[in-house]
Coordinates of C-alpha atoms and ligand atoms in Angstrom, one line a residue:
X279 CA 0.0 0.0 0.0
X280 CA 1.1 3.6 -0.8
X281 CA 2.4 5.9 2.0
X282 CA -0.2 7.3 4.1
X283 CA -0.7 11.1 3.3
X284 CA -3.0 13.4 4.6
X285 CA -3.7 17.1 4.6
X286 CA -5.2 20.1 6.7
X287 CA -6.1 22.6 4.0
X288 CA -7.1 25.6 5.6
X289 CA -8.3 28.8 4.2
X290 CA -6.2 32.2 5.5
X291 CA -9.2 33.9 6.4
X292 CA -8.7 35.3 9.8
X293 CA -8.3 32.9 13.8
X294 CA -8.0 29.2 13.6
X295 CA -11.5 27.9 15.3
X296 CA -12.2 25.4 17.6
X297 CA -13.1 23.0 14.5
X298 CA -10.3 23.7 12.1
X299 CA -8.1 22.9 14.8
X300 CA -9.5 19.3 15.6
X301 CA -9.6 18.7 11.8
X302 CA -6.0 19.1 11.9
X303 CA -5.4 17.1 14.9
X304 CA -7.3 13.9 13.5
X305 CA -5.3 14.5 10.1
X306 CA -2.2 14.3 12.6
X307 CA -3.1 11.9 15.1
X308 CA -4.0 9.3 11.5
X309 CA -1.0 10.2 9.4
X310 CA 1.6 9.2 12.7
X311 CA -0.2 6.7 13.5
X312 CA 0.4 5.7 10.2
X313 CA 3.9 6.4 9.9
X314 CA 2.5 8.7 7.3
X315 CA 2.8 12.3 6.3
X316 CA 1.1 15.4 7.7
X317 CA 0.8 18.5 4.9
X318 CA -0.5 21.3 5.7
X319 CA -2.1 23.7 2.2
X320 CA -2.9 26.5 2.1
X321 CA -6.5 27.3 0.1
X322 CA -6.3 30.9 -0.4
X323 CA -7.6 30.9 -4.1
X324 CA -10.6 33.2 -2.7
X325 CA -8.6 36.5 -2.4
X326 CA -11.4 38.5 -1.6
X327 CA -11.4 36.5 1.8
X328 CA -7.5 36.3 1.9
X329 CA -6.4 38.4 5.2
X330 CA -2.8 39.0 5.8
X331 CA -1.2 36.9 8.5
X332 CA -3.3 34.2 8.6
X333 CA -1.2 31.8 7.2
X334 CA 1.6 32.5 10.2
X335 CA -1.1 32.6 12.5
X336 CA -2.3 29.2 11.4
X337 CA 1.4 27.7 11.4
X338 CA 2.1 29.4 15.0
X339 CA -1.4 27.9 16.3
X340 CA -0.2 24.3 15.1
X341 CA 3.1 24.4 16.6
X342 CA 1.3 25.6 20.1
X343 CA -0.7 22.6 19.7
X344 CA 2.5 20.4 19.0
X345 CA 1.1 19.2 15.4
X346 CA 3.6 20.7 13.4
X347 CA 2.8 18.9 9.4
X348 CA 5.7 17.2 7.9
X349 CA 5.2 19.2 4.5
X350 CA 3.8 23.0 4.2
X351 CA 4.6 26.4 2.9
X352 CA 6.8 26.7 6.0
X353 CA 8.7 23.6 5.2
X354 CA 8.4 22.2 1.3
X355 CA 8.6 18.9 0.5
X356 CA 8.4 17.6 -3.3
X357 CA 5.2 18.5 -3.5
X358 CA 4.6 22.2 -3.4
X359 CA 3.8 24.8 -3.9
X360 CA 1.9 24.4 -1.0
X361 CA -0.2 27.6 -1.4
X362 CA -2.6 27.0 -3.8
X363 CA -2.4 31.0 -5.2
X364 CA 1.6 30.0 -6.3
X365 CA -0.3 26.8 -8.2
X366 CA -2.3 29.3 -10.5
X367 CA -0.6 28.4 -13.5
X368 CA -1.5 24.6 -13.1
X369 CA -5.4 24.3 -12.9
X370 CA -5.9 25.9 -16.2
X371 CA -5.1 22.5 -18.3
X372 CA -7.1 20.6 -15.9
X373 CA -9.9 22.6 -16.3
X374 CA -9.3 22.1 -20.1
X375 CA -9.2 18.7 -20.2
X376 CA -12.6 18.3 -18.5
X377 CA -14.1 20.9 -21.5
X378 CA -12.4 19.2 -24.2
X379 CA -13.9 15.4 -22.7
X380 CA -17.7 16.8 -22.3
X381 CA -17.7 17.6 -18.5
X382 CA -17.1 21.2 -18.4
X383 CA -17.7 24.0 -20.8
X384 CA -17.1 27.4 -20.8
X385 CA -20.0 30.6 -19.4
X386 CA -19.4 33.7 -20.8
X387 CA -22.4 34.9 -19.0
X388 CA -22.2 38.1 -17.1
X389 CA -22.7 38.3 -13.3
X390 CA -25.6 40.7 -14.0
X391 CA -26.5 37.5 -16.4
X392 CA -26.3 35.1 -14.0
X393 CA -28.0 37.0 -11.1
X394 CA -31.1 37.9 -13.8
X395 CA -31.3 34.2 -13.8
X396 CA -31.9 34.1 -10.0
X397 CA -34.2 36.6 -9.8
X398 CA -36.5 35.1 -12.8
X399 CA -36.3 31.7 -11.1
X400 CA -37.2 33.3 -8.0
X401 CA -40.2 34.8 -9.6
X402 CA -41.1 31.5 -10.8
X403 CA -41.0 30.2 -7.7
X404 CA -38.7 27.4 -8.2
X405 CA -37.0 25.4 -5.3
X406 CA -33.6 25.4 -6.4
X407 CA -32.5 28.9 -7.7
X408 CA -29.4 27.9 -9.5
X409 CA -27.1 27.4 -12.5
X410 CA -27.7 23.9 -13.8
X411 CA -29.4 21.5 -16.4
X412 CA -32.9 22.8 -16.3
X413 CA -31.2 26.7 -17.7
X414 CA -27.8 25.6 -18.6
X415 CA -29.3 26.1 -22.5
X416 CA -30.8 29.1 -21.8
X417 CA -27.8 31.0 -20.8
X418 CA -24.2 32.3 -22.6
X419 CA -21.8 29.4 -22.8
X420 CA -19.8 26.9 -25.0
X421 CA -22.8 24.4 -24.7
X422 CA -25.5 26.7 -26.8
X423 CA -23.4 29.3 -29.0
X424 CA -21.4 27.7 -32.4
X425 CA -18.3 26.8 -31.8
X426 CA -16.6 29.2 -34.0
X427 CA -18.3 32.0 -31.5
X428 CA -16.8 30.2 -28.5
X429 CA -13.3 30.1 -30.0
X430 CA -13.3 33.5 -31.1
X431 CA -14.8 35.0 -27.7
X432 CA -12.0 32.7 -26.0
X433 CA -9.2 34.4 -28.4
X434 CA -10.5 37.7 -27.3
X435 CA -10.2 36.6 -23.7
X436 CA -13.6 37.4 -23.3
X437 CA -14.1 36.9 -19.6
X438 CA -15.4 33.4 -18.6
X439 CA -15.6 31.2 -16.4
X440 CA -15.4 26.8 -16.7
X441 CA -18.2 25.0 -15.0
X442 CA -18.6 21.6 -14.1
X443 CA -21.6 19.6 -16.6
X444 CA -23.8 17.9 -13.6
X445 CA -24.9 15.2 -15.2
X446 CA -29.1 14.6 -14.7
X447 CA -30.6 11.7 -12.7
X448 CA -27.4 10.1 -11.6
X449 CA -26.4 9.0 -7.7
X450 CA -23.0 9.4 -6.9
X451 CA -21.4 6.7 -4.5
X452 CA -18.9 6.9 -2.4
X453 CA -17.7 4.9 1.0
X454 CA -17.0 7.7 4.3
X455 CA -14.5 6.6 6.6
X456 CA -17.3 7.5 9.1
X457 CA -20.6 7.8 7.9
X458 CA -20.5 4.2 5.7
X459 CA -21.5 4.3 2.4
X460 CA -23.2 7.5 0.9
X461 CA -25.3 8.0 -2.0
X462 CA -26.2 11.4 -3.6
X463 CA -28.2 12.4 -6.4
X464 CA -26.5 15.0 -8.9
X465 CA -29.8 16.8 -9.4
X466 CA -29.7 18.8 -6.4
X467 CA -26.1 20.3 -7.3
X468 CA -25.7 23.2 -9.4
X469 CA -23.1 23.3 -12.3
X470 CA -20.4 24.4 -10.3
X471 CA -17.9 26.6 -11.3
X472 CA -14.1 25.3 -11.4
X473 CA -12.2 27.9 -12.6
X474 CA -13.4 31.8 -12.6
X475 CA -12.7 34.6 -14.7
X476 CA -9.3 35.8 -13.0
X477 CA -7.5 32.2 -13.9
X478 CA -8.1 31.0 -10.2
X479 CA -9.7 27.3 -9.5
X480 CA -12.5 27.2 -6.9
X481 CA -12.3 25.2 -4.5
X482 CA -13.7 22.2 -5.8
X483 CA -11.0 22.1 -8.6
X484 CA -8.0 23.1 -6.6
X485 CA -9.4 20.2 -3.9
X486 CA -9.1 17.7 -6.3
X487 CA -6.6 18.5 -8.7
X488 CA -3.9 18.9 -5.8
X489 CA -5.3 16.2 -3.5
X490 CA -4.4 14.1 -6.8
X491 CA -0.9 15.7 -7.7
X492 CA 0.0 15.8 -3.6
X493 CA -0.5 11.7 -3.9
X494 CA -3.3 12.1 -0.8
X495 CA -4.8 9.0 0.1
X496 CA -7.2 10.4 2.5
X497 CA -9.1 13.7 3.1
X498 CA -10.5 14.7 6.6
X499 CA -12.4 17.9 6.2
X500 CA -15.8 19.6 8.0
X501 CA -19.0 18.0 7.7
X502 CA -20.2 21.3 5.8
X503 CA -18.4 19.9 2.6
X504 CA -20.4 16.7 2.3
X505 CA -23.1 18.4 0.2
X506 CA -20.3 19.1 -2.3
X507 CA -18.9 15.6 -2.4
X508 CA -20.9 14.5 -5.5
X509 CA -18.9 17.3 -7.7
X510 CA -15.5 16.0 -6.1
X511 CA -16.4 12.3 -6.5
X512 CA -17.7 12.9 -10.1
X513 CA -14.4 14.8 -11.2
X514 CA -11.8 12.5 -10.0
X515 CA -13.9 10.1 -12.0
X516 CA -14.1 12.4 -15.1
X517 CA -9.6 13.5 -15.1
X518 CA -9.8 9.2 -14.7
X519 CA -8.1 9.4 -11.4
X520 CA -10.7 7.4 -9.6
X521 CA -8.3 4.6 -8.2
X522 CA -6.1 7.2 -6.7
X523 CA -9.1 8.8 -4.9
X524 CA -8.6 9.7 -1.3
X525 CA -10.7 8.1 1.5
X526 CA -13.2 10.6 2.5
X527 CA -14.1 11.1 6.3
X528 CA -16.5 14.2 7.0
X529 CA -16.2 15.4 10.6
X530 CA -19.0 16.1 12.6
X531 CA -19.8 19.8 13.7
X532 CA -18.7 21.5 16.9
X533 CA -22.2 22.6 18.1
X534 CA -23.0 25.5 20.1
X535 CA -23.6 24.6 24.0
X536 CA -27.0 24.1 23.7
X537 CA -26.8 22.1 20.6
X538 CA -28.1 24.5 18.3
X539 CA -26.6 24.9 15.4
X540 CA -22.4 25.5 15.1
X541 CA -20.5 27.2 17.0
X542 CA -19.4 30.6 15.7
X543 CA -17.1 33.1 16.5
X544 CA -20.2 35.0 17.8
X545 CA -21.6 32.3 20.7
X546 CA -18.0 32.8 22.2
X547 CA -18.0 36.2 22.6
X548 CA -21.9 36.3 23.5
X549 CA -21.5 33.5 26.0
X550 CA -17.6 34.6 27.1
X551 CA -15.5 31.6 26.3
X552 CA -12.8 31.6 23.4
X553 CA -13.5 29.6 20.2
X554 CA -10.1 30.3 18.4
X555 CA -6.8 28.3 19.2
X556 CA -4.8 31.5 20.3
X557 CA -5.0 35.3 20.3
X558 CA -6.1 36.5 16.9
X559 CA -5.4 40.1 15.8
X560 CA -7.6 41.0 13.3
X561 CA -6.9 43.7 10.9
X562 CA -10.4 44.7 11.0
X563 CA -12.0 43.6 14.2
X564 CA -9.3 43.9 16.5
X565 CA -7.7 41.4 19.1
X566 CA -9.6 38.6 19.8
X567 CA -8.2 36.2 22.6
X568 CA -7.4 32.1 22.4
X569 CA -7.5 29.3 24.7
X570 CA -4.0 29.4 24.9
X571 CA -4.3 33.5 26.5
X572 CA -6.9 32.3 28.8
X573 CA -4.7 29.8 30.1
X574 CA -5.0 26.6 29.0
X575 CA -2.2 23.9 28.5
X576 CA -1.9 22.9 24.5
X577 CA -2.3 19.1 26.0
X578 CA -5.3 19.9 27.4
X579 CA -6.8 22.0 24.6
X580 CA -5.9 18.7 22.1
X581 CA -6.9 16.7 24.7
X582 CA -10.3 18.0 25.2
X583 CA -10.8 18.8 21.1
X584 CA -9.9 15.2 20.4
X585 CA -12.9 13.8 22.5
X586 CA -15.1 16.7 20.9
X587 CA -16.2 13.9 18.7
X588 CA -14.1 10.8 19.6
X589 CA -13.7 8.5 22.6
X590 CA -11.4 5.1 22.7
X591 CA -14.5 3.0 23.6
X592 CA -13.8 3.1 27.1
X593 CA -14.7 5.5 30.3
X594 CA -10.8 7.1 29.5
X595 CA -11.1 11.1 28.9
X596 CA -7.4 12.2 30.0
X597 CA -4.9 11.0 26.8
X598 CA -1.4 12.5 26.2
X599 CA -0.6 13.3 22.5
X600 CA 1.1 9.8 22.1
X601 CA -1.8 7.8 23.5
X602 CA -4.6 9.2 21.3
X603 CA -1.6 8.4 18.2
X604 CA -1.9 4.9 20.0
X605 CA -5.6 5.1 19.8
X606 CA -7.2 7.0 17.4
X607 CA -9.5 5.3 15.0
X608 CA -11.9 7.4 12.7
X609 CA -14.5 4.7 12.7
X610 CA -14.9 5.6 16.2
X611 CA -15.1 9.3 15.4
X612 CA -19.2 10.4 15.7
X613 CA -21.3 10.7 13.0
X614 CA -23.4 13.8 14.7
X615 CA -22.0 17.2 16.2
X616 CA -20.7 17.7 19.5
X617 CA -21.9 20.2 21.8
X618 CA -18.8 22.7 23.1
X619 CA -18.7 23.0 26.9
X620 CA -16.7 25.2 28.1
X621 CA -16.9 24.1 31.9
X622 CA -15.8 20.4 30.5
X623 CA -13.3 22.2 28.6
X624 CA -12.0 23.7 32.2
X625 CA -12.4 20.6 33.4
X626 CA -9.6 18.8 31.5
X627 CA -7.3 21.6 31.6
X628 CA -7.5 21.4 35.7
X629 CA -6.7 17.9 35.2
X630 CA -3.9 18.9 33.1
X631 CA -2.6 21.0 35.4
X632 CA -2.4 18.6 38.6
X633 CA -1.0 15.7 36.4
X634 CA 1.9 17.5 34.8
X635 CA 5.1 18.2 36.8
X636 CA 6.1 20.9 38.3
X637 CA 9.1 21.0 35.5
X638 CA 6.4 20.9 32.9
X639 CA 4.1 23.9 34.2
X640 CA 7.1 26.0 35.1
X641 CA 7.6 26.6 31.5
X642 CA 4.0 28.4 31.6
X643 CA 3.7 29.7 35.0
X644 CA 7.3 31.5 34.6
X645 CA 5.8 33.6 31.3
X646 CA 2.5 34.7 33.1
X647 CA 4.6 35.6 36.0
X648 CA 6.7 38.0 33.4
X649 CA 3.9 39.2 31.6
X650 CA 2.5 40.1 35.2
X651 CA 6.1 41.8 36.3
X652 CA 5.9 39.1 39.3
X653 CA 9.9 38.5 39.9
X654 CA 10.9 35.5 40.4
X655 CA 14.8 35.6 42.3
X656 CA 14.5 32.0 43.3
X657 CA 14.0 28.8 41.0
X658 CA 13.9 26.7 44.2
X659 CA 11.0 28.6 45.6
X660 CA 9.5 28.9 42.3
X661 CA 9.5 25.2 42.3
X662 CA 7.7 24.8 46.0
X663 CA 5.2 27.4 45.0
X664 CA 4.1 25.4 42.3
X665 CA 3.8 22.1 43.6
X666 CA 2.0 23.8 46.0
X667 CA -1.0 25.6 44.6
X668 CA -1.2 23.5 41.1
X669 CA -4.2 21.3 42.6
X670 CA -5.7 24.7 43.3
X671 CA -5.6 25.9 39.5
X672 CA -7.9 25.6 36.6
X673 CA -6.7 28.0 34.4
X674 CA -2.4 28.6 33.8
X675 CA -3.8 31.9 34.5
X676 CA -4.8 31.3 38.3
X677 CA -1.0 30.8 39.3
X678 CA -1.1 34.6 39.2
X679 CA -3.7 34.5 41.9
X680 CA -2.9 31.6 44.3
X681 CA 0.7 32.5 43.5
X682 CA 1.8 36.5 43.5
X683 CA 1.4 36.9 47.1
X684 CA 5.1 34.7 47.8
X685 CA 6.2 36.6 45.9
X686 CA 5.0 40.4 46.5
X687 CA 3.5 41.3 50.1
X688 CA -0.2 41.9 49.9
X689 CA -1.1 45.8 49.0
X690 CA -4.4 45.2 50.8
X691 CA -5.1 42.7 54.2
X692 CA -9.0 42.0 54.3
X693 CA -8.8 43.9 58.3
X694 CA -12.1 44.1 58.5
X695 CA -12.5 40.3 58.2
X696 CA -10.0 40.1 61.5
X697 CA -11.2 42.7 63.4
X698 CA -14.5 41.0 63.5
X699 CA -13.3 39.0 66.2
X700 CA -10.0 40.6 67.3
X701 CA -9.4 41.4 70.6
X702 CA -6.1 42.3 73.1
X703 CA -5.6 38.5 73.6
X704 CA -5.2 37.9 70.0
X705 CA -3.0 40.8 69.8
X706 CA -0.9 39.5 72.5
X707 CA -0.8 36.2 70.8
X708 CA 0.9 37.5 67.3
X709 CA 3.3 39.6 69.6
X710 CA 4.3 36.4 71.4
X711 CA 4.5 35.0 68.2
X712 CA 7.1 36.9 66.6
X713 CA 9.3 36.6 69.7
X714 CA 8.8 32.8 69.1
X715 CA 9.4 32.3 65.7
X716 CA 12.4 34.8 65.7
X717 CA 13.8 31.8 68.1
X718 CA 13.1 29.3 65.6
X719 CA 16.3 27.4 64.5
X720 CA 13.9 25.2 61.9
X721 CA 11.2 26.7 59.4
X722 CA 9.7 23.8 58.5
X723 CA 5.7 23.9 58.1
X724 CA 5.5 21.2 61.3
X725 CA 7.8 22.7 63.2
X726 CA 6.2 26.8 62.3
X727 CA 2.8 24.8 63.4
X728 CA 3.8 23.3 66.4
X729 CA 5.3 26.5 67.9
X730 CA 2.0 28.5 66.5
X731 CA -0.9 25.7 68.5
X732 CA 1.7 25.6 71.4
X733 CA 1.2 29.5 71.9
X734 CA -2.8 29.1 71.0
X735 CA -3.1 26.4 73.9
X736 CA -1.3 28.3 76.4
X737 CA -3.2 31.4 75.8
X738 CA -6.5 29.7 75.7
X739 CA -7.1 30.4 72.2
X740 CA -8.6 28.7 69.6
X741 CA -6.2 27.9 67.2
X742 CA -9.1 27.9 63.7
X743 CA -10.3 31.6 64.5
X744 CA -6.0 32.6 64.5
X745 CA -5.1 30.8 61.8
X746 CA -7.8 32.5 59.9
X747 CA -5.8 35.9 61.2
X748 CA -2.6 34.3 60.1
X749 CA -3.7 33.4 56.9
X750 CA -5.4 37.0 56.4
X751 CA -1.6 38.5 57.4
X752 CA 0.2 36.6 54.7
X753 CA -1.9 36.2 52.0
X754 CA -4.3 39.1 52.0
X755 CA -7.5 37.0 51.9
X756 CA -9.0 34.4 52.7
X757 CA -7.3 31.6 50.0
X758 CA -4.1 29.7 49.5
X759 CA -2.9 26.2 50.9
X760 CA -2.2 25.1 54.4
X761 CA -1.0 28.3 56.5
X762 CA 2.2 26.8 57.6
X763 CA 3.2 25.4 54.0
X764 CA 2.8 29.0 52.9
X765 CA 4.4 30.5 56.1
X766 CA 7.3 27.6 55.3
X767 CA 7.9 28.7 51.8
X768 CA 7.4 32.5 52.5
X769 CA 10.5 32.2 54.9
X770 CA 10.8 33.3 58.6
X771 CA 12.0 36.6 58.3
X772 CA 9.3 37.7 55.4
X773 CA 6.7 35.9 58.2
X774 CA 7.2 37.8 61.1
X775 CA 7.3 40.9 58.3
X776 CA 3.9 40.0 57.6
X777 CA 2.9 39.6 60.7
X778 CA 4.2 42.8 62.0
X779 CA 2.9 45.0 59.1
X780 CA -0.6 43.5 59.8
X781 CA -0.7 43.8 63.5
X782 CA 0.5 48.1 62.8
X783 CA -2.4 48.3 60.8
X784 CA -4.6 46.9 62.8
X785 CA -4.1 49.7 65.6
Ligands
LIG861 N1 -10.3 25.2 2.4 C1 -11.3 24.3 3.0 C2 -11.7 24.8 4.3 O1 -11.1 25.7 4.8 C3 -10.7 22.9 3.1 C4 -11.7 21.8 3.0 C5 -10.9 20.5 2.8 O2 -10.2 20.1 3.6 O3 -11.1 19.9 1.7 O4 -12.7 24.4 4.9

């Protein structure tokens, strides 16, 4: 059997959504698991769509998400170009061929033309208001005028377009990795066109015509293309290419929470969760934030996109990038759309968090802490920290909160959460206590508790009501881990600092 190759084939048109990215992880996750090869294309024939920076965008969201391709615009193999605008030059004969063997023919028909058409179908009425076999005879093109016309409007370079022939009355068959076998009548379809009036393909050319010359042997791509199949099926057929036809497998949609309809760019920001990969800047509607922004770990983000639609057959939701290699299997892939949730999407990152080592999430944490000027002198402590609030995190982005305090006394102590109950006794008790731990020749959490509940039981005080004090004075509020682990990691001297500064401001 021929190498596995497969391809992500995006279109630069502005962030990298939730769907495109799991499109190219199940191209990934197949092709390696294949010992196969990963391309990514570019599909930026539709220039009026084309936005600048995309195409990095796209490569940098692939490499956050550790699913670099093995062949792309960023890295050519022998198969590029890899953007389909550098292929111009190479559609044209293809588009040819199909006129000269009957399944194409050139429209000289003017948009004006074309939309007149609409509007007296329209009027009439009629279900399917398109370009196709019941007009195709009534319009401009190489199918009704004499040939000599068509030749000499061609020499002229009148503009034209090529269309696709639909045939009438015919099914088209083909097997999908994951919805079985399909059949789909050619009635329905309009008379596509292939190649439009500036030289560029469509889409449905270009799809075909490169998945063929890039030696493809299957094509993952959105459910949304599955009403176009018939053309692609039906032109392989027609070039004579059929045996080299890729597999198709059309993925289900990612649905909107409530399972109503897909999820767009629009639900996120209406219901305040990200839909794009990372950070898009766009040139028109400005910055919109990623998953990656908001926190999350790339393993978790694949993680949770990968069972947006998949599972291994078993209860198992947390895999690493080399199990779901191990496991993937497209006939286990959905056949209907999976609702986003963005809590479930939290979920896995938090699991994310508290499985990966501390080595792992300093990586993260240390850029946050930059990008939040939070200095941190001491790698060591750095470490501790971690280890120590990680179970406490959902987001990368809560280090800042359960974290910035060991590192930068807090501006503001919740005093009128203490002086609820505070009293000379208490007072007493924190003064004692600096005298003790001052004495301390250990600062380890058991031996900084043991000297605090000492103290507590000799001055008849309940120990829960001081901690909540202590807590107060070294954190700010009313969070964190175990008192002691913090006072531990904070150090003695920056402790009875703490202390001391809270107790002045409590006068
Ligand atoms: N350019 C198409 C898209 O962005 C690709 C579809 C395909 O993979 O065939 O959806």
């Amino acid at each position: 059997m021929s190498k596995i190759r497969v391809r992500f084939a995006p279109s630069p048109t502005g962030g990298l959504h939730l769907g495109g990215v799991r499109t190219a992880l199940y191209n990934y996750l197949f092709a390696k698991q294949h010992n196969g090869d990963f391309i990514l294309r570019i599909e930026d024939t539709d220039q009026t769509r084309y936005v600048e920076g995309a195409e990095q965008y796209i490569i940098n969201c692939l490499k956050w998400c550790h699913i670099l391709p093995d062949e792309g615009p960023h890295h050519p193999g022998e198969y590029g170009p890899y953007r389909q605008s550098e292929r111009k030059n190479i559609y044209k004969e293809y588009a040819d061929q199909l006129v000269k063997s009957g399944h194409a023919y050139y429209a000289f028909d003017t948009p004006e033309e074309v939309e007149k058409l609409r509007e007296k179908l329209k009027a009439q009425g009629k279900f399917n208001v398109q370009y196709d076999y019941q007009n195709r005879l009534n319009m401009r093109n190489s199918l009704v005028l004499p040939k000599e016309e068509t030749e000499s409007l061609l020499k002229i370079n009148f503009p034209h377009v090529v269309r696709i022939k639909m045939p009438r009355n015919e099914y088209v068959h083909f097997k999908d990795m994951i919805r079985g076998d399909i059949e789909m009548p050619t009635d329905g379809v309009d008379d596509k066109v292939l190649l439009k009036a500036d030289g560029m393909p469509t889409y449905h050319l270009a799809v075909v015509v490169d998945d063929y010359l890039m030696k493809i042997t299957h094509a993952f791509r959105g459910e949304e293309w599955l009403p176009s199949a018939p053309v692609h099926v039906l032109l392989w057929k027609y070039f004579g290419w059929e045996k080299d036809m890729p597999q198709y497998a059309h993925l289900p949609l990612i649905l909107k929470p409530d399972g109503n309809g897909k999820l767009s760019k629009r639900d996120g920001e209406r219901l305040g969760f990200p839909v794009f990969a990372m950070e898009w800047n766009d040139p028109k509607a400005g910055v919109v934030k990623g998953f990656k922004e908001l926190g999350f770990m790339h393993e978790a983000f694949i993680n949770m996109l990968a069972l947006l639609g998949w599972n291994d057959g078993t209860e198992q939701e947390i895999f690493s990038l080399e199990e779901m290699t191990e496991k993937f299997s497209m006939d286990r892939v959905h056949e209907h759309g999976a609702k986003f949730d963005f809590e479930k999407a939290k979920w896995f990152n938090h699991e994310w968090i508290k499985k990966s080592s501390v080595a792992r999430l300093k990586e993260d944490v240390k850029k946050i802490f930059e990008q939040h000027n939070i200095p941190i002198e001491d790698e060591k402590k750095f470490e501790k920290i971690i280890e120590l609030i990680k179970d406490r995190c959902t987001l990368l982005n809560d280090f800042v909160e359960q974290g910035s305090f060991f590192f930068i006394a807090p501006q503001k102590i919740d005093t009128a959460s203490i002086l609820q109950k505070w009293n000379e006794n208490k007072n007493q008790f924190f003064v004692e206590l600096i005298r003790l731990f001052s004495l301390l020749q250990s600062w380890e959490p058991g031996e900084v508790e043991h000297t605090f509940k000492e103290l507590a039981a000799a001055a008849k005080l309940k120990p829960g009501e001081l901690m909540g004090a202590f807590r107060l004075m070294l954190v700010g509020g009313k969070f964190g881990p175990g008192v002691f682990e913090i006072s531990s990691v904070l150090g003695q001297q920056e402790t009875i600092n703490r202390i001391t500064h809270a107790l002045s401001s409590l006068q």
